[in-house]
PDB file of C-alpha atoms in Angstrom:
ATOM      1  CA  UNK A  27      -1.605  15.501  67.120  1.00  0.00           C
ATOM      2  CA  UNK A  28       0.937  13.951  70.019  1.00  0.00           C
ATOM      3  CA  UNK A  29      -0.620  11.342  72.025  1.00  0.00           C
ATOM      4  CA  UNK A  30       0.260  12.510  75.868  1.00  0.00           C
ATOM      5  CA  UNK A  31       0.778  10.211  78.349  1.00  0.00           C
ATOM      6  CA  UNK A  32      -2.719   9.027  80.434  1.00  0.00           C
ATOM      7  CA  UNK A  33      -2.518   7.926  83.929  1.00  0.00           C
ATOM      8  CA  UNK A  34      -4.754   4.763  81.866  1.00  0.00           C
ATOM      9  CA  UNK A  35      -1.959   3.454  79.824  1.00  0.00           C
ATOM     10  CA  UNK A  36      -0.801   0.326  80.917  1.00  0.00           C
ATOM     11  CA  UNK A  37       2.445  -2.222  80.039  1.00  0.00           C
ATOM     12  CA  UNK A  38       1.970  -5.806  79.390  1.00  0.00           C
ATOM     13  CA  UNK A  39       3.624  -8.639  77.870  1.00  0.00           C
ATOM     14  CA  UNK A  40       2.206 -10.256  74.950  1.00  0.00           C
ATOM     15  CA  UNK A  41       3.637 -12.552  72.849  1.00  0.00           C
ATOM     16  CA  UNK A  42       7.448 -12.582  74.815  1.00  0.00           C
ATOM     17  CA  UNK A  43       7.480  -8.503  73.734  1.00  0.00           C
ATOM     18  CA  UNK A  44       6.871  -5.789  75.952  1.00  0.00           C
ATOM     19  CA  UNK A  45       3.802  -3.767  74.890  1.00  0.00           C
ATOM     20  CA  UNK A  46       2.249  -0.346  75.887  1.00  0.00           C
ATOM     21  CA  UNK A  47      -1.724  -0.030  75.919  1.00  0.00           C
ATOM     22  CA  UNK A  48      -3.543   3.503  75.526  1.00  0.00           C
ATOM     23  CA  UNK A  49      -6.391   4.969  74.536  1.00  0.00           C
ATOM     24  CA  UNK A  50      -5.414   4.753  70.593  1.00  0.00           C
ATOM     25  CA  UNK A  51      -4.784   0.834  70.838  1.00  0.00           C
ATOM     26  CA  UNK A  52      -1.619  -1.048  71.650  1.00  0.00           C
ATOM     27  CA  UNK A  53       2.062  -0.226  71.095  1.00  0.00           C
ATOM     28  CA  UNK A  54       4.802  -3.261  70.474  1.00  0.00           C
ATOM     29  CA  UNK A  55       7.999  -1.873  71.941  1.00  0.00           C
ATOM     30  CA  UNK A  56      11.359  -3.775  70.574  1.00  0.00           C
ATOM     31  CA  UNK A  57      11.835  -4.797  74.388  1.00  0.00           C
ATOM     32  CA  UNK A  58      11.676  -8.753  74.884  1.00  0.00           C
ATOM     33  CA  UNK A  59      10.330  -9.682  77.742  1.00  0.00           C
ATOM     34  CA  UNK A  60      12.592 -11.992  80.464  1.00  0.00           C
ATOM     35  CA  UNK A  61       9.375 -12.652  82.999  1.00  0.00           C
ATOM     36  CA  UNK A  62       5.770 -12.497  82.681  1.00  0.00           C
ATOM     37  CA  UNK A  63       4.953  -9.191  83.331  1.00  0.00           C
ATOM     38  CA  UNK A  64       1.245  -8.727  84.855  1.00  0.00           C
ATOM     39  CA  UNK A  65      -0.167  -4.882  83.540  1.00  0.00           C
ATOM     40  CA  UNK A  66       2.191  -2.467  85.123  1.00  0.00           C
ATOM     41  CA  UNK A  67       0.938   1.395  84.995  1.00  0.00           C
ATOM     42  CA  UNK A  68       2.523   3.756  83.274  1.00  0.00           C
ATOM     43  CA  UNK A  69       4.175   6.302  85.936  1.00  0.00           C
ATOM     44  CA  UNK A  70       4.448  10.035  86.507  1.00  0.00           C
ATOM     45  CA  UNK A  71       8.438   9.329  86.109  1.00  0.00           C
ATOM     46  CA  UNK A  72       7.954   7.422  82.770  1.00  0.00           C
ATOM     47  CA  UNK A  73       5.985  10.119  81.639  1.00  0.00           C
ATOM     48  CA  UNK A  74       8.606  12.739  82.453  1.00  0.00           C
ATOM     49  CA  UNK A  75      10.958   9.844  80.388  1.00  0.00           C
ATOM     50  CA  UNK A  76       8.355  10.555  77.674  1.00  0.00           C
ATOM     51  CA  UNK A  77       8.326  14.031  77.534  1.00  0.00           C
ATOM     52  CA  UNK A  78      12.328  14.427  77.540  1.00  0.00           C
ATOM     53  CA  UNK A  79      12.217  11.870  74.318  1.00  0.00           C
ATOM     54  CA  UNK A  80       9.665  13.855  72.796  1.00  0.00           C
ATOM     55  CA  UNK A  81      11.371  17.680  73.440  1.00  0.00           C
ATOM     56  CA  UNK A  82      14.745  15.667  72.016  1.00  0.00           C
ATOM     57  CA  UNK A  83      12.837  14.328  68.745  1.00  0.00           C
ATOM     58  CA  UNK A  84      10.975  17.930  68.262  1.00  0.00           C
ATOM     59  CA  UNK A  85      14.267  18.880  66.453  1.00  0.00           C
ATOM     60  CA  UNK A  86      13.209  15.952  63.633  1.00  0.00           C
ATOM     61  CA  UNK A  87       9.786  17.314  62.437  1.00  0.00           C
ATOM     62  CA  UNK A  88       9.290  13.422  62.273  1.00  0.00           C
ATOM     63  CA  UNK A  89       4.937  12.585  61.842  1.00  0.00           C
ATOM     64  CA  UNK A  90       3.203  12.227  65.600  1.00  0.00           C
ATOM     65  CA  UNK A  91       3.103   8.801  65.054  1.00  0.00           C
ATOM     66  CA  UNK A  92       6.438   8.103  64.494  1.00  0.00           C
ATOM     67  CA  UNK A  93       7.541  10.313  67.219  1.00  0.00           C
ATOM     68  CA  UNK A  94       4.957   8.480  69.455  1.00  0.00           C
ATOM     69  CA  UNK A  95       6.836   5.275  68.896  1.00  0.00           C
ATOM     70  CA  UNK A  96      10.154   6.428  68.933  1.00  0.00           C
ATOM     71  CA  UNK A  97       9.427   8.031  72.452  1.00  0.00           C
ATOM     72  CA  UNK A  98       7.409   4.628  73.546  1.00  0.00           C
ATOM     73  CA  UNK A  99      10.293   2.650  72.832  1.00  0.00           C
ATOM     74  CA  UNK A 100      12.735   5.248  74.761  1.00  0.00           C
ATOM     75  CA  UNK A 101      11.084   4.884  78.117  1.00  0.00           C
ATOM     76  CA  UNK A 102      10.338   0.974  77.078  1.00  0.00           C
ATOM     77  CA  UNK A 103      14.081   0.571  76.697  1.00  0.00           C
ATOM     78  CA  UNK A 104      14.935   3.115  79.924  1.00  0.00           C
ATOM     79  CA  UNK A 105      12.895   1.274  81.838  1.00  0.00           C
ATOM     80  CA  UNK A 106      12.322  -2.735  81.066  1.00  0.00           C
ATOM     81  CA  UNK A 107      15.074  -3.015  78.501  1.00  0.00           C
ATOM     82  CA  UNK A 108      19.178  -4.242  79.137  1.00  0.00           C
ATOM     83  CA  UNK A 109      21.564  -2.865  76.574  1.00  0.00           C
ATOM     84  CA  UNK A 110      23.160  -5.236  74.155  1.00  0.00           C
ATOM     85  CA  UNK A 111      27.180  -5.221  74.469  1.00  0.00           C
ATOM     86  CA  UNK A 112      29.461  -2.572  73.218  1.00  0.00           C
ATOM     87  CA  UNK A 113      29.647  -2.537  69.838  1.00  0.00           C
ATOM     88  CA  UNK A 114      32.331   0.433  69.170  1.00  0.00           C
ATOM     89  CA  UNK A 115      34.015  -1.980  67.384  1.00  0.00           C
ATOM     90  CA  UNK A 116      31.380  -2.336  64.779  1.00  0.00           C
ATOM     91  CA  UNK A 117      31.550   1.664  64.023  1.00  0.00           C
ATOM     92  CA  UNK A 118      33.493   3.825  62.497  1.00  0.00           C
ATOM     93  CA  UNK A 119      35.528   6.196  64.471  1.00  0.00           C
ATOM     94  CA  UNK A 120      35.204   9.827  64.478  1.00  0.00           C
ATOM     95  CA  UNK A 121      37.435  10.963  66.188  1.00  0.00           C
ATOM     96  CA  UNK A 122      34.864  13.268  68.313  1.00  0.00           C
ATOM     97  CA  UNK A 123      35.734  14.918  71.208  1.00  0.00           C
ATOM     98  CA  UNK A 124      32.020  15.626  72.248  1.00  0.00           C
ATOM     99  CA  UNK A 125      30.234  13.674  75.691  1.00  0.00           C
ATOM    100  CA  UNK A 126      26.804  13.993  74.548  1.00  0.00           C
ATOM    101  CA  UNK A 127      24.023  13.959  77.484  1.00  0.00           C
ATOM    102  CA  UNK A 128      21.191  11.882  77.713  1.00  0.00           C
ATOM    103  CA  UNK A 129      18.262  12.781  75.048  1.00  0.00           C
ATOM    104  CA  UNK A 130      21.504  13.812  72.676  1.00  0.00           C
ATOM    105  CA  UNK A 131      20.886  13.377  68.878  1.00  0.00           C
ATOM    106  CA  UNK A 132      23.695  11.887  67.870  1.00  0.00           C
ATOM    107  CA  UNK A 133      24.698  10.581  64.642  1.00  0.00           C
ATOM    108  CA  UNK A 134      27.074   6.915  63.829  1.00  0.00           C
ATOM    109  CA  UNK A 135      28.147   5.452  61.355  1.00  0.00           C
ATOM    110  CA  UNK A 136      28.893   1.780  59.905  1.00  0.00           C
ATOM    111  CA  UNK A 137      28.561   0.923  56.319  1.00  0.00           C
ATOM    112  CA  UNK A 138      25.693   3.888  56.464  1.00  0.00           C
ATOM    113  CA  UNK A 139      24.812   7.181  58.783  1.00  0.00           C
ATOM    114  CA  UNK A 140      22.271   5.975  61.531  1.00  0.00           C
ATOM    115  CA  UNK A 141      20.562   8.272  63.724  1.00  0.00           C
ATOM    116  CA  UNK A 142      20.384   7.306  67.675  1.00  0.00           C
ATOM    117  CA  UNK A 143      18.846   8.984  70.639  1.00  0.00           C
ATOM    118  CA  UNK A 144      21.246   8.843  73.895  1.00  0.00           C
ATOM    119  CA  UNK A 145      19.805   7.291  76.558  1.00  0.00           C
ATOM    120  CA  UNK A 146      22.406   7.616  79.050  1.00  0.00           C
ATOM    121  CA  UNK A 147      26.063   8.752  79.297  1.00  0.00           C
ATOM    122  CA  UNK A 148      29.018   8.160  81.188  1.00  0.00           C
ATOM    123  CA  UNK A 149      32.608   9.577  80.832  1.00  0.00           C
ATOM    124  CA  UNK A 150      33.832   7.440  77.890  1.00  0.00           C
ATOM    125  CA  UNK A 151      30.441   5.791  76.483  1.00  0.00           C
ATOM    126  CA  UNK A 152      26.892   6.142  75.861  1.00  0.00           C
ATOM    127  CA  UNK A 153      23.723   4.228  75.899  1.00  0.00           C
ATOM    128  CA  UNK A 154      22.123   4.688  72.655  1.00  0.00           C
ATOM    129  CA  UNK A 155      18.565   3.866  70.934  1.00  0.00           C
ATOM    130  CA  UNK A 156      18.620   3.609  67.347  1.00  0.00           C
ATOM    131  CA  UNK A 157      15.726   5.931  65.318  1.00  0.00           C
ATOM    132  CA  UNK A 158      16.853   4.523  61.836  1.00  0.00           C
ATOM    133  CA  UNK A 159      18.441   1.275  60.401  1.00  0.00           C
ATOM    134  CA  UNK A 160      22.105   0.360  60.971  1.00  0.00           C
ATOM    135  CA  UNK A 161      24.614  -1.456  58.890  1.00  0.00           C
ATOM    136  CA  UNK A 162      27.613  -2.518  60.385  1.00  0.00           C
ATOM    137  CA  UNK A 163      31.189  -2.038  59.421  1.00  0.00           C
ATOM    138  CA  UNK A 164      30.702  -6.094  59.786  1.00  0.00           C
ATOM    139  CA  UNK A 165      27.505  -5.756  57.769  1.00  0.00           C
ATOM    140  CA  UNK A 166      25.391  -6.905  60.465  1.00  0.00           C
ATOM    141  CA  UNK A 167      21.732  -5.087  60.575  1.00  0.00           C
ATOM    142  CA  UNK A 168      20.415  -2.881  63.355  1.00  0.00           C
ATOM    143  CA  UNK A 169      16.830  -1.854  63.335  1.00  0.00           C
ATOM    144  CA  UNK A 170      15.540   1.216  64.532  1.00  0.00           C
ATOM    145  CA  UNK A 171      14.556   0.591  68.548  1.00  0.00           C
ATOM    146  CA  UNK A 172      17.777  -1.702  69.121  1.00  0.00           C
ATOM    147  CA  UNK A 173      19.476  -0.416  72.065  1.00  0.00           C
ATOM    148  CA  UNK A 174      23.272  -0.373  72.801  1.00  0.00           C
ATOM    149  CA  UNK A 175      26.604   1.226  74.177  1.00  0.00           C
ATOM    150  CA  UNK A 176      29.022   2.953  72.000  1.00  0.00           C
ATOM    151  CA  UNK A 177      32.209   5.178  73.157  1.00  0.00           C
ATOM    152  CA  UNK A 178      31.661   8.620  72.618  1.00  0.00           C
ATOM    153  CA  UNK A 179      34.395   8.379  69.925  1.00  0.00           C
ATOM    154  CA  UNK A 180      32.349   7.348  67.560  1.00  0.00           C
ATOM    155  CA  UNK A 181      29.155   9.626  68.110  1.00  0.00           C
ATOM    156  CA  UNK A 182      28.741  13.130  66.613  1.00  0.00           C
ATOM    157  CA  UNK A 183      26.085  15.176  67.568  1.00  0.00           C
ATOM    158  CA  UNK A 184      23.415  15.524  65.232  1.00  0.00           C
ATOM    159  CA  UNK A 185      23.143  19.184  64.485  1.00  0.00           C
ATOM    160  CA  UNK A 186      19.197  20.337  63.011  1.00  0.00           C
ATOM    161  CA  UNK A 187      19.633  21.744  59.102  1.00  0.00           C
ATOM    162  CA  UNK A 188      19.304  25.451  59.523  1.00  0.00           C
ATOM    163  CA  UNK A 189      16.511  27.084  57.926  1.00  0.00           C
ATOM    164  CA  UNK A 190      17.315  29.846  55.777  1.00  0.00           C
ATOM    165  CA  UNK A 191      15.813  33.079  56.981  1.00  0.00           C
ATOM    166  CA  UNK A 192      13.377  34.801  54.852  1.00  0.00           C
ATOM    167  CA  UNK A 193      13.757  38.299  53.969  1.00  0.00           C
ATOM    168  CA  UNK A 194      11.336  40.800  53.702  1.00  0.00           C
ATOM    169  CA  UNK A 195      10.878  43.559  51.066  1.00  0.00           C
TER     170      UNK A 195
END
């Protein structure tokens, strides 16, 4: 079962991290706090935020929960959160020719394949949200939630496994 979003669900800062309170308890987004932020309602344009994560994630056949949080920290980082810097230079190159969109899967690699949700796009780069651990070419570590921008040159789009169809007798 997918939490929806609630008109009840409310931000707050706790601890220096941004959190989101619903129903089901409280969610700690990987967004640090800069100011104290007094309980903020969640909006109607958040919400559409969390429904484009969710349709993009769909894809993943992820559990609810982790597609809950994944989506959570989407709209966290859309809304409170402030890229790091550019860190193309920590990624392989791919030589792609592809601008993906926002809500793009797209894959990158540094010393491993990391998965990353695009956030927003430009002409040459993207704003991406990491979904799984990344190891730089460096060997520095990314978790999953760190948001950053990347040229498009070293994004592919992440393309769902196909599912054999089934043939009937």
């Amino acid at each position: 079962m997918v939490t929806e979003p609630h008109f009840d669900w409310q931000w707050f800062e706790q601890q220096g991290q941004l959190c989101l309170k619903t129903a089901q308890g409280i969610h700690r987004t990987p967004v640090l706090c800069k100011s104290d932020l007094q309980r903020v309602d969640f909006t109607l344009g958040q919400a559409e935020l969390y429904w484009q994560s969710l349709f993009a994630l769909e894809a993943l056949h992820w559990p609810a929960e982790a597609v809950f949080a994944a989506c959570i920290d989407a709209v966290a980082q859309l809304e409170f959160g402030v890229a790091d810097a550019h860190k193309s230079f920590y990624l392989q190159n791919t030589h792609s020719h592809q601008h993906p969109a926002p809500f793009d899967l797209v894959w990158l690699c540094g010393r491993n394949q990391a998965l990353a949700l695009v956030l927003d796009s430009s002409d040459t780069q993207s704003r991406l949200m990491l979904l799984s651990e990344l190891e730089t070419l460096t060997g520095r570590m990314f978790q999953a939630g760190y948001s950053f921008s990347s040229l498009h040159d070293r994004l592919s789009l992440y393309h769902p496994p196909q599912t054999p169809w089934r043939k009937s007798a």
